CSV table of C-alpha atoms in Angstrom, one decimal:
chain,number,residue,atom,x,y,z
L,837,UNK,CA,-3.8,17.1,26.3
L,838,UNK,CA,-1.1,16.5,23.6
L,839,UNK,CA,2.1,14.9,24.8
L,840,UNK,CA,5.3,16.9,24.7
L,841,UNK,CA,7.8,15.5,22.2
L,842,UNK,CA,11.1,15.3,24.2
L,843,UNK,CA,12.4,12.2,22.6
L,844,UNK,CA,16.0,12.7,21.4
L,845,UNK,CA,15.3,10.4,18.5
L,846,UNK,CA,13.0,13.0,17.0
L,847,UNK,CA,15.7,15.6,17.0
L,848,UNK,CA,18.3,13.5,15.2
L,849,UNK,CA,18.8,13.9,11.4
L,850,UNK,CA,16.8,11.7,9.1
L,851,UNK,CA,20.0,9.8,8.0
L,852,UNK,CA,20.2,8.5,11.6
L,853,UNK,CA,16.6,8.1,12.5
L,854,UNK,CA,16.3,4.7,10.8
L,855,UNK,CA,19.1,3.1,12.8
L,856,UNK,CA,17.1,2.3,15.9
L,857,UNK,CA,14.3,0.8,13.8
L,858,UNK,CA,16.8,-1.2,11.8
L,859,UNK,CA,18.5,-2.5,14.9
L,860,UNK,CA,15.2,-3.4,16.6
L,861,UNK,CA,13.9,-5.1,13.4
L,862,UNK,CA,17.1,-7.2,12.9
L,863,UNK,CA,17.2,-8.2,16.5
L,864,UNK,CA,13.6,-9.3,16.3
L,865,UNK,CA,14.3,-11.3,13.1
L,866,UNK,CA,17.2,-13.0,14.9
L,867,UNK,CA,14.9,-13.7,17.9
L,868,UNK,CA,12.3,-15.3,15.6
L,869,UNK,CA,14.6,-17.2,13.2
L,870,UNK,CA,17.0,-18.6,15.8
L,871,UNK,CA,14.1,-20.8,17.0
L,872,UNK,CA,11.8,-21.0,14.0
L,873,UNK,CA,13.4,-24.1,12.6
L,874,UNK,CA,13.6,-25.9,15.9
L,875,UNK,CA,10.1,-25.1,17.2
L,876,UNK,CA,8.5,-28.2,15.6
L,877,UNK,CA,11.2,-30.4,17.1
L,878,UNK,CA,10.8,-28.7,20.4
L,879,UNK,CA,7.0,-29.4,20.3
L,880,UNK,CA,7.6,-33.0,19.3
L,881,UNK,CA,9.1,-33.7,22.7
L,882,UNK,CA,5.6,-33.3,24.1
L,883,UNK,CA,3.1,-34.2,21.3
L,884,UNK,CA,3.0,-36.4,18.2
L,885,UNK,CA,4.3,-35.2,14.9
L,886,UNK,CA,0.8,-35.4,13.3
L,887,UNK,CA,-0.6,-33.1,16.0
L,888,UNK,CA,2.0,-30.3,15.7
L,889,UNK,CA,0.0,-28.7,12.9
L,890,UNK,CA,-3.0,-28.4,15.3
L,891,UNK,CA,-0.9,-26.2,17.6
L,892,UNK,CA,-0.1,-23.9,14.6
L,893,UNK,CA,-3.8,-23.8,13.6
L,894,UNK,CA,-4.9,-22.7,17.0
L,895,UNK,CA,-2.1,-20.1,17.5
L,896,UNK,CA,-2.4,-18.7,14.0
L,897,UNK,CA,-6.2,-18.4,14.3
L,898,UNK,CA,-5.8,-16.4,17.5
L,899,UNK,CA,-3.3,-14.2,15.8
L,900,UNK,CA,-5.8,-13.4,13.0
L,901,UNK,CA,-8.4,-12.6,15.7
L,902,UNK,CA,-6.0,-10.2,17.4
L,903,UNK,CA,-5.2,-8.5,14.2
L,904,UNK,CA,-8.9,-7.7,13.6
L,905,UNK,CA,-9.1,-5.8,16.9
L,906,UNK,CA,-5.5,-4.4,17.1
L,907,UNK,CA,-6.5,-0.9,16.0
L,908,UNK,CA,-9.0,-0.6,18.9
L,909,UNK,CA,-6.3,-1.7,21.3
L,910,UNK,CA,-3.8,0.7,19.8
L,911,UNK,CA,-6.2,3.6,20.3
L,912,UNK,CA,-6.5,2.7,23.9
L,913,UNK,CA,-2.9,2.1,24.9
L,914,UNK,CA,-0.8,3.4,22.0
L,915,UNK,CA,1.8,1.7,19.9
L,916,UNK,CA,4.6,2.2,22.4
L,917,UNK,CA,2.7,0.7,25.4
L,918,UNK,CA,1.4,-2.2,23.3
L,919,UNK,CA,4.8,-3.0,21.8
L,920,UNK,CA,6.5,-2.9,25.3
L,921,UNK,CA,3.9,-5.2,26.7
L,922,UNK,CA,4.2,-7.7,23.8
L,923,UNK,CA,8.0,-7.7,24.1
L,924,UNK,CA,7.9,-8.4,27.8
L,925,UNK,CA,5.4,-11.2,27.3
L,926,UNK,CA,7.4,-12.7,24.5
L,927,UNK,CA,10.6,-12.5,26.6
L,928,UNK,CA,8.9,-14.4,29.4
L,929,UNK,CA,7.4,-16.9,27.1
L,930,UNK,CA,10.7,-17.8,25.4
L,931,UNK,CA,12.5,-17.9,28.7
L,932,UNK,CA,9.8,-20.3,30.0
L,933,UNK,CA,10.2,-22.5,27.0
L,934,UNK,CA,13.9,-22.8,27.6
L,935,UNK,CA,13.3,-24.3,31.1
L,936,UNK,CA,9.9,-26.1,30.5
L,937,UNK,CA,9.7,-29.7,31.4
L,938,UNK,CA,6.1,-30.5,30.8
L,939,UNK,CA,3.5,-30.2,28.1
L,940,UNK,CA,1.3,-28.0,30.3
L,941,UNK,CA,4.0,-25.4,30.4
L,942,UNK,CA,5.8,-25.7,27.0
L,943,UNK,CA,2.8,-25.7,24.6
L,944,UNK,CA,0.9,-22.7,26.1
L,945,UNK,CA,4.1,-20.7,26.1
L,946,UNK,CA,4.8,-21.6,22.5
L,947,UNK,CA,1.3,-20.6,21.5
L,948,UNK,CA,1.9,-17.2,23.2
L,949,UNK,CA,5.1,-16.8,21.3
L,950,UNK,CA,3.5,-17.8,18.0
L,951,UNK,CA,0.7,-15.2,18.5
L,952,UNK,CA,2.9,-12.3,19.7
L,953,UNK,CA,5.7,-12.3,17.2
L,954,UNK,CA,3.6,-11.2,14.1
L,955,UNK,CA,2.0,-8.5,16.3
L,956,UNK,CA,5.4,-7.1,17.3
L,957,UNK,CA,6.4,-7.0,13.6
L,958,UNK,CA,3.2,-5.1,12.9
L,959,UNK,CA,4.0,-2.6,15.8
L,960,UNK,CA,7.5,-2.0,14.4
L,961,UNK,CA,6.0,-1.4,11.0
L,962,UNK,CA,3.9,1.4,12.5
L,963,UNK,CA,7.0,3.0,13.9
L,964,UNK,CA,8.8,2.7,10.5
L,965,UNK,CA,5.8,4.1,8.6
L,966,UNK,CA,5.6,7.1,10.8
L,967,UNK,CA,9.3,7.9,10.8
L,968,UNK,CA,10.3,6.9,7.3
L,969,UNK,CA,7.2,6.6,5.3
L,970,UNK,CA,6.6,10.2,4.7
L,971,UNK,CA,9.9,10.8,2.9
L,972,UNK,CA,9.4,9.2,-0.5
L,973,UNK,CA,13.0,10.1,-1.5
L,974,UNK,CA,14.5,7.7,1.0
L,975,UNK,CA,11.8,5.2,1.9
L,976,UNK,CA,12.6,2.8,-1.0
L,977,UNK,CA,16.3,2.8,-0.3
L,978,UNK,CA,15.9,2.3,3.5
L,979,UNK,CA,13.5,-0.5,3.1
L,980,UNK,CA,15.6,-2.2,0.4
L,981,UNK,CA,18.6,-2.1,2.6
L,982,UNK,CA,16.5,-3.5,5.5
L,983,UNK,CA,15.3,-6.3,3.3
L,984,UNK,CA,18.9,-7.3,2.4
L,985,UNK,CA,20.1,-7.1,6.0
L,986,UNK,CA,17.0,-9.1,7.2
L,987,UNK,CA,17.8,-11.8,4.6
L,988,UNK,CA,21.4,-12.0,5.9
L,989,UNK,CA,20.2,-12.3,9.5
L,990,UNK,CA,17.6,-14.9,8.5
L,991,UNK,CA,20.4,-17.0,6.9
L,992,UNK,CA,22.7,-16.9,9.9
L,993,UNK,CA,20.2,-17.4,12.6
L,994,UNK,CA,19.1,-21.1,11.9
L,995,UNK,CA,22.8,-22.0,11.6
L,996,UNK,CA,23.5,-20.5,15.0
L,997,UNK,CA,20.5,-22.3,16.6
L,998,UNK,CA,21.6,-25.7,15.1
L,999,UNK,CA,25.0,-25.2,16.5
L,1000,UNK,CA,23.5,-24.3,19.9
L,1001,UNK,CA,21.4,-27.5,19.8
L,1002,UNK,CA,24.5,-29.6,18.9
L,1003,UNK,CA,26.5,-28.0,21.7
L,1004,UNK,CA,23.7,-28.7,24.1
L,1005,UNK,CA,23.7,-32.4,23.2
L,1006,UNK,CA,20.2,-32.2,21.6
L,1007,UNK,CA,18.8,-29.8,24.2
L,1008,UNK,CA,16.9,-26.8,22.8
L,1009,UNK,CA,17.4,-24.6,25.9
L,1010,UNK,CA,20.5,-22.7,24.6
L,1011,UNK,CA,18.7,-21.7,21.4
L,1012,UNK,CA,15.7,-20.3,23.3
L,1013,UNK,CA,17.9,-18.5,25.8
L,1014,UNK,CA,19.7,-16.8,22.8
L,1015,UNK,CA,16.3,-15.9,21.4
L,1016,UNK,CA,15.2,-14.4,24.7
L,1017,UNK,CA,18.5,-12.5,25.0
L,1018,UNK,CA,17.9,-10.8,21.6
L,1019,UNK,CA,14.8,-9.1,23.0
L,1020,UNK,CA,16.5,-7.3,25.8
L,1021,UNK,CA,18.3,-4.7,23.6
L,1022,UNK,CA,15.0,-4.3,21.6
L,1023,UNK,CA,13.3,-3.3,24.9
L,1024,UNK,CA,16.0,-0.8,25.7
L,1025,UNK,CA,15.8,0.7,22.1
L,1026,UNK,CA,12.0,1.0,22.6
L,1027,UNK,CA,12.3,2.7,26.0
L,1028,UNK,CA,15.0,5.2,24.8
L,1029,UNK,CA,13.8,6.1,21.3
L,1030,UNK,CA,10.1,5.6,21.2
L,1031,UNK,CA,8.7,6.4,24.7
L,1032,UNK,CA,7.3,9.7,23.4
L,1033,UNK,CA,6.0,8.3,20.1
L,1034,UNK,CA,2.9,10.2,18.9
L,1035,UNK,CA,0.4,7.7,17.5
L,1036,UNK,CA,-1.2,8.2,14.1
L,1037,UNK,CA,-4.9,7.6,13.5
L,1038,UNK,CA,-5.6,3.8,13.5
L,1039,UNK,CA,-8.3,2.4,11.3
L,1040,UNK,CA,-10.2,-0.8,11.9
L,1041,UNK,CA,-9.8,-3.7,9.5
L,1042,UNK,CA,-13.2,-4.1,8.0
L,1043,UNK,CA,-13.0,-7.7,6.9
L,1044,UNK,CA,-16.0,-7.8,4.6
L,1045,UNK,CA,-15.1,-4.5,2.9
L,1046,UNK,CA,-11.6,-5.8,2.3
L,1047,UNK,CA,-12.8,-9.0,0.8
L,1048,UNK,CA,-15.2,-7.1,-1.4
L,1049,UNK,CA,-12.4,-4.9,-2.6
L,1050,UNK,CA,-10.2,-8.0,-3.3
L,1051,UNK,CA,-12.8,-9.8,-5.4
L,1052,UNK,CA,-13.7,-6.8,-7.4
L,1053,UNK,CA,-10.1,-6.2,-8.5
L,1054,UNK,CA,-8.8,-9.3,-10.5
L,1055,UNK,CA,-5.1,-8.3,-10.3
L,1056,UNK,CA,-5.3,-7.7,-6.5
L,1057,UNK,CA,-7.1,-11.0,-6.1
L,1058,UNK,CA,-4.5,-12.8,-8.1
L,1059,UNK,CA,-1.5,-11.4,-6.4
L,1060,UNK,CA,-3.1,-12.0,-3.0
L,1061,UNK,CA,-3.5,-15.7,-3.8
L,1062,UNK,CA,0.1,-15.8,-4.9
L,1063,UNK,CA,1.4,-14.1,-1.8
L,1064,UNK,CA,-0.9,-16.3,0.4
L,1065,UNK,CA,0.4,-19.5,-1.1
L,1066,UNK,CA,4.0,-18.4,-0.6
L,1067,UNK,CA,3.2,-17.9,3.1
L,1068,UNK,CA,1.7,-21.5,3.1
L,1069,UNK,CA,5.0,-22.7,1.6
L,1070,UNK,CA,7.0,-20.9,4.3
L,1071,UNK,CA,4.9,-22.4,7.1
L,1072,UNK,CA,5.2,-25.9,5.7
L,1073,UNK,CA,9.0,-25.7,5.2
L,1074,UNK,CA,9.8,-24.1,8.5
L,1075,UNK,CA,7.7,-26.6,10.5
L,1076,UNK,CA,8.3,-29.9,8.7
L,1077,UNK,CA,11.7,-29.7,7.0
L,1078,UNK,CA,13.6,-29.8,10.3
L,1079,UNK,CA,11.7,-32.9,11.4
L,1080,UNK,CA,12.1,-34.6,8.1
L,1081,UNK,CA,15.8,-33.9,7.6
L,1082,UNK,CA,16.9,-34.7,11.2
L,1083,UNK,CA,14.6,-37.7,11.8
L,1084,UNK,CA,13.9,-39.4,8.5
L,1085,UNK,CA,17.0,-38.5,6.4
L,1086,UNK,CA,19.3,-38.6,9.5
L,1087,UNK,CA,21.1,-35.2,9.3
L,1088,UNK,CA,22.6,-34.0,12.6
L,1089,UNK,CA,21.5,-30.6,13.9
L,1090,UNK,CA,24.9,-29.2,12.9
L,1091,UNK,CA,24.5,-30.5,9.3
L,1092,UNK,CA,21.0,-29.2,9.2
L,1093,UNK,CA,22.2,-25.7,10.2
L,1094,UNK,CA,24.6,-25.8,7.2
L,1095,UNK,CA,21.9,-26.8,4.8
L,1096,UNK,CA,19.5,-24.1,5.9
L,1097,UNK,CA,22.3,-21.5,5.9
L,1098,UNK,CA,23.0,-22.1,2.2
L,1099,UNK,CA,19.3,-22.3,1.5
L,1100,UNK,CA,18.7,-18.8,3.0
L,1101,UNK,CA,21.5,-17.3,1.1
L,1102,UNK,CA,19.3,-17.4,-2.0
L,1103,UNK,CA,17.4,-14.4,-0.5
L,1104,UNK,CA,20.6,-12.4,0.0
L,1105,UNK,CA,21.8,-13.1,-3.5
L,1106,UNK,CA,18.7,-12.8,-5.6
L,1107,UNK,CA,16.1,-10.5,-3.9
L,1108,UNK,CA,17.6,-7.1,-4.9
L,1109,UNK,CA,18.5,-8.1,-8.5
L,1110,UNK,CA,14.9,-9.5,-8.9
L,1111,UNK,CA,13.4,-6.2,-7.8
L,1112,UNK,CA,15.6,-4.3,-10.1
L,1113,UNK,CA,14.8,-6.5,-13.1
L,1114,UNK,CA,11.1,-6.2,-12.3
L,1115,UNK,CA,11.2,-2.4,-12.2
L,1116,UNK,CA,13.5,-2.0,-15.2
L,1117,UNK,CA,13.0,-4.7,-17.7
L,1118,UNK,CA,10.3,-7.4,-17.7
L,1119,UNK,CA,7.8,-6.7,-14.8
L,1120,UNK,CA,6.7,-9.1,-12.2
L,1121,UNK,CA,4.4,-11.6,-13.9
L,1122,UNK,CA,7.0,-13.8,-15.7
L,1123,UNK,CA,9.3,-14.0,-12.7
L,1124,UNK,CA,6.4,-14.7,-10.3
L,1125,UNK,CA,5.3,-17.6,-12.5
L,1126,UNK,CA,8.9,-18.9,-12.8
L,1127,UNK,CA,9.2,-18.8,-9.1
L,1128,UNK,CA,6.1,-20.9,-8.5
L,1129,UNK,CA,7.3,-23.4,-11.1
L,1130,UNK,CA,10.6,-23.7,-9.3
L,1131,UNK,CA,8.9,-24.0,-6.0
L,1132,UNK,CA,6.6,-26.8,-7.2
L,1133,UNK,CA,9.3,-28.9,-8.9
L,1134,UNK,CA,12.0,-28.5,-6.2
L,1135,UNK,CA,9.6,-29.1,-3.3
L,1136,UNK,CA,8.3,-32.3,-4.9
L,1137,UNK,CA,11.9,-33.3,-5.5
L,1138,UNK,CA,12.4,-33.5,-1.7
L,1139,UNK,CA,10.1,-36.4,-1.4
L,1140,UNK,CA,12.3,-38.7,-3.5
L,1141,UNK,CA,15.8,-37.9,-2.2
L,1142,UNK,CA,17.0,-40.4,0.4
L,1143,UNK,CA,20.7,-39.7,0.7
L,1144,UNK,CA,22.0,-37.9,3.8
L,1145,UNK,CA,24.5,-35.7,1.9
L,1146,UNK,CA,24.8,-32.1,3.2
L,1147,UNK,CA,25.8,-31.0,-0.3
L,1148,UNK,CA,22.8,-32.6,-2.0
L,1149,UNK,CA,20.4,-31.2,0.5
L,1150,UNK,CA,22.0,-27.7,0.4
L,1151,UNK,CA,21.4,-27.6,-3.4
L,1152,UNK,CA,17.8,-28.8,-3.1
L,1153,UNK,CA,17.0,-26.3,-0.3
L,1154,UNK,CA,18.8,-23.5,-2.1
L,1155,UNK,CA,16.7,-24.2,-5.2
L,1156,UNK,CA,13.4,-24.0,-3.2
L,1157,UNK,CA,14.5,-20.6,-1.9
L,1158,UNK,CA,15.4,-19.3,-5.4
L,1159,UNK,CA,11.8,-20.0,-6.3
L,1160,UNK,CA,10.6,-18.4,-3.0
L,1161,UNK,CA,12.8,-15.3,-3.5
L,1162,UNK,CA,11.3,-14.8,-7.0
L,1163,UNK,CA,7.8,-15.0,-5.6
L,1164,UNK,CA,8.4,-12.9,-2.5
L,1165,UNK,CA,9.9,-9.9,-4.2
L,1166,UNK,CA,7.5,-9.9,-7.2
L,1167,UNK,CA,4.3,-10.3,-5.1
L,1168,UNK,CA,5.3,-7.5,-2.8
L,1169,UNK,CA,6.3,-5.3,-5.7
L,1170,UNK,CA,3.2,-6.1,-7.8
L,1171,UNK,CA,0.8,-5.6,-4.9
L,1172,UNK,CA,2.0,-2.2,-4.0
L,1173,UNK,CA,2.0,-1.1,-7.7
L,1174,UNK,CA,-1.7,-2.0,-7.8
L,1175,UNK,CA,-2.6,-0.2,-4.6
L,1176,UNK,CA,-2.5,3.4,-3.4
L,1177,UNK,CA,-2.7,5.0,0.0
L,1178,UNK,CA,-6.5,5.2,-0.2
L,1179,UNK,CA,-6.7,1.4,-0.3
L,1180,UNK,CA,-6.3,1.2,3.4
L,1181,UNK,CA,-8.6,-1.9,3.9
L,1182,UNK,CA,-6.8,-3.9,1.2
L,1183,UNK,CA,-3.3,-3.1,2.6
L,1184,UNK,CA,-4.4,-3.9,6.2
L,1185,UNK,CA,-5.8,-7.2,5.1
L,1186,UNK,CA,-2.6,-8.0,3.2
L,1187,UNK,CA,-0.7,-7.7,6.5
L,1188,UNK,CA,-2.6,-10.7,8.0
L,1189,UNK,CA,-1.8,-13.0,5.1
L,1190,UNK,CA,0.9,-14.9,7.1
L,1191,UNK,CA,-1.3,-16.0,10.0
L,1192,UNK,CA,-4.2,-16.9,7.7
L,1193,UNK,CA,-1.8,-18.9,5.6
L,1194,UNK,CA,-0.5,-20.7,8.7
L,1195,UNK,CA,-4.0,-21.8,9.5
L,1196,UNK,CA,-4.6,-23.3,6.0
L,1197,UNK,CA,-1.1,-24.7,5.7
L,1198,UNK,CA,-1.3,-26.4,9.1
L,1199,UNK,CA,-4.7,-27.9,8.3
L,1200,UNK,CA,-3.6,-29.4,5.0
L,1201,UNK,CA,-0.3,-30.7,6.3
L,1202,UNK,CA,-1.8,-32.2,9.4
L,1203,UNK,CA,-4.4,-34.1,7.3
L,1204,UNK,CA,-1.6,-35.2,4.9
L,1205,UNK,CA,0.5,-36.6,7.8
L,1206,UNK,CA,-2.4,-38.6,9.1
L,1207,UNK,CA,-3.1,-40.1,5.7
L,1208,UNK,CA,0.3,-40.3,3.9
L,1209,UNK,CA,3.9,-41.2,4.5
L,1210,UNK,CA,6.1,-38.3,5.7
L,1211,UNK,CA,8.0,-37.9,2.4
L,1212,UNK,CA,4.8,-37.5,0.3
L,1213,UNK,CA,3.9,-34.4,2.4
L,1214,UNK,CA,6.3,-32.5,0.2
L,1215,UNK,CA,4.4,-33.6,-2.9
L,1216,UNK,CA,1.2,-32.3,-1.3
L,1217,UNK,CA,3.0,-28.9,-0.6
L,1218,UNK,CA,4.2,-28.8,-4.3
L,1219,UNK,CA,0.6,-29.4,-5.6
L,1220,UNK,CA,-0.6,-26.5,-3.4
L,1221,UNK,CA,1.7,-24.2,-5.4
L,1222,UNK,CA,0.0,-25.0,-8.7
L,1223,UNK,CA,-3.2,-22.9,-8.2
L,1224,UNK,CA,-1.0,-19.9,-7.4
L,1225,UNK,CA,0.9,-20.5,-10.7
L,1226,UNK,CA,-2.3,-20.3,-12.6
L,1227,UNK,CA,-3.4,-17.2,-10.7
L,1228,UNK,CA,-0.2,-15.6,-11.6
L,1229,UNK,CA,-0.6,-16.3,-15.3
L,1230,UNK,CA,-3.9,-14.3,-15.3
L,1231,UNK,CA,-2.3,-11.2,-13.9
L,1232,UNK,CA,-1.9,-8.1,-16.1
L,1233,UNK,CA,1.8,-7.4,-16.3
L,1234,UNK,CA,3.3,-4.1,-15.3
L,1235,UNK,CA,5.7,-4.0,-18.3
């Protein structure tokens, strides 16, 4: 029997419908980023640096597995019930991490957190698609604004977490408590605005059909490789930059927070103009290639800088994010210009790029740390960007 739609959210004007989704998304970004740059240092309290990548491999592989079956679960319990369950589990996991004192508690809870966050992002995207995706006149504007706000939250969150670690005298507990607190209003937003959400049809991700589609379309294959390698870069930098700058270079956590704040500002400054230029003037191909060139050079640069200057490291990290912002906007834009609504398998597979990239990135960096000095890890990361640069050069430009 169909459910009655009594949700007050459904009766509000379109101009106000997106506010709960924006609020929930931005709170989730804060929840994620306020601990993203300290997770590796948190784990290092219990395991060796060289083994941290193994945790990411295991957790990310499980995330990919969950994505392959998530449509089946959604048909059973619905997006509202699944999102609520994930939020509660994630809240308990992060609270547990704040008070954990042993490896047997801390590591399993971190793996649970690592698995759940991408799934919640997927769930929120389902809500957004249903409520905003059908109105093509406002979707681009709403999503563009959300991207800008997300970048701003992503810039401030690591700075806040570093300050909380400094205030706690090196303890990570305050940062994880702040992360947990951010989920509480998300749960209330979900309960009030989405409890009567009517689920759309959910299609299974057919992995072999998606792969066949990718390989049969050179432009799709090329931009997927580019986007995949960007996610590898993100994984490597989020996990290993905090360890390198605080332990090898000698920055304090407060200084590290300042460095990352300025680095993340690149997204706020450049992402919207990059998208506008790609649509209006030169297309995506040239800027995507430039982005990978900047990524490769600036990431390799990290390996040979030994000074503990906040200014120097802010410039270096900002430069890496200039490259990342060029790649992020252009790969997203190019991909969706090459696909249409009937390409459901390709789009669904594109959504699991991040956990797949985390598996590869963690495997390569873990091996590199066992074989090479820590600083040369960043040369390895830079070399990994080169195949994506060549893949980009073979794309057919949109302008």
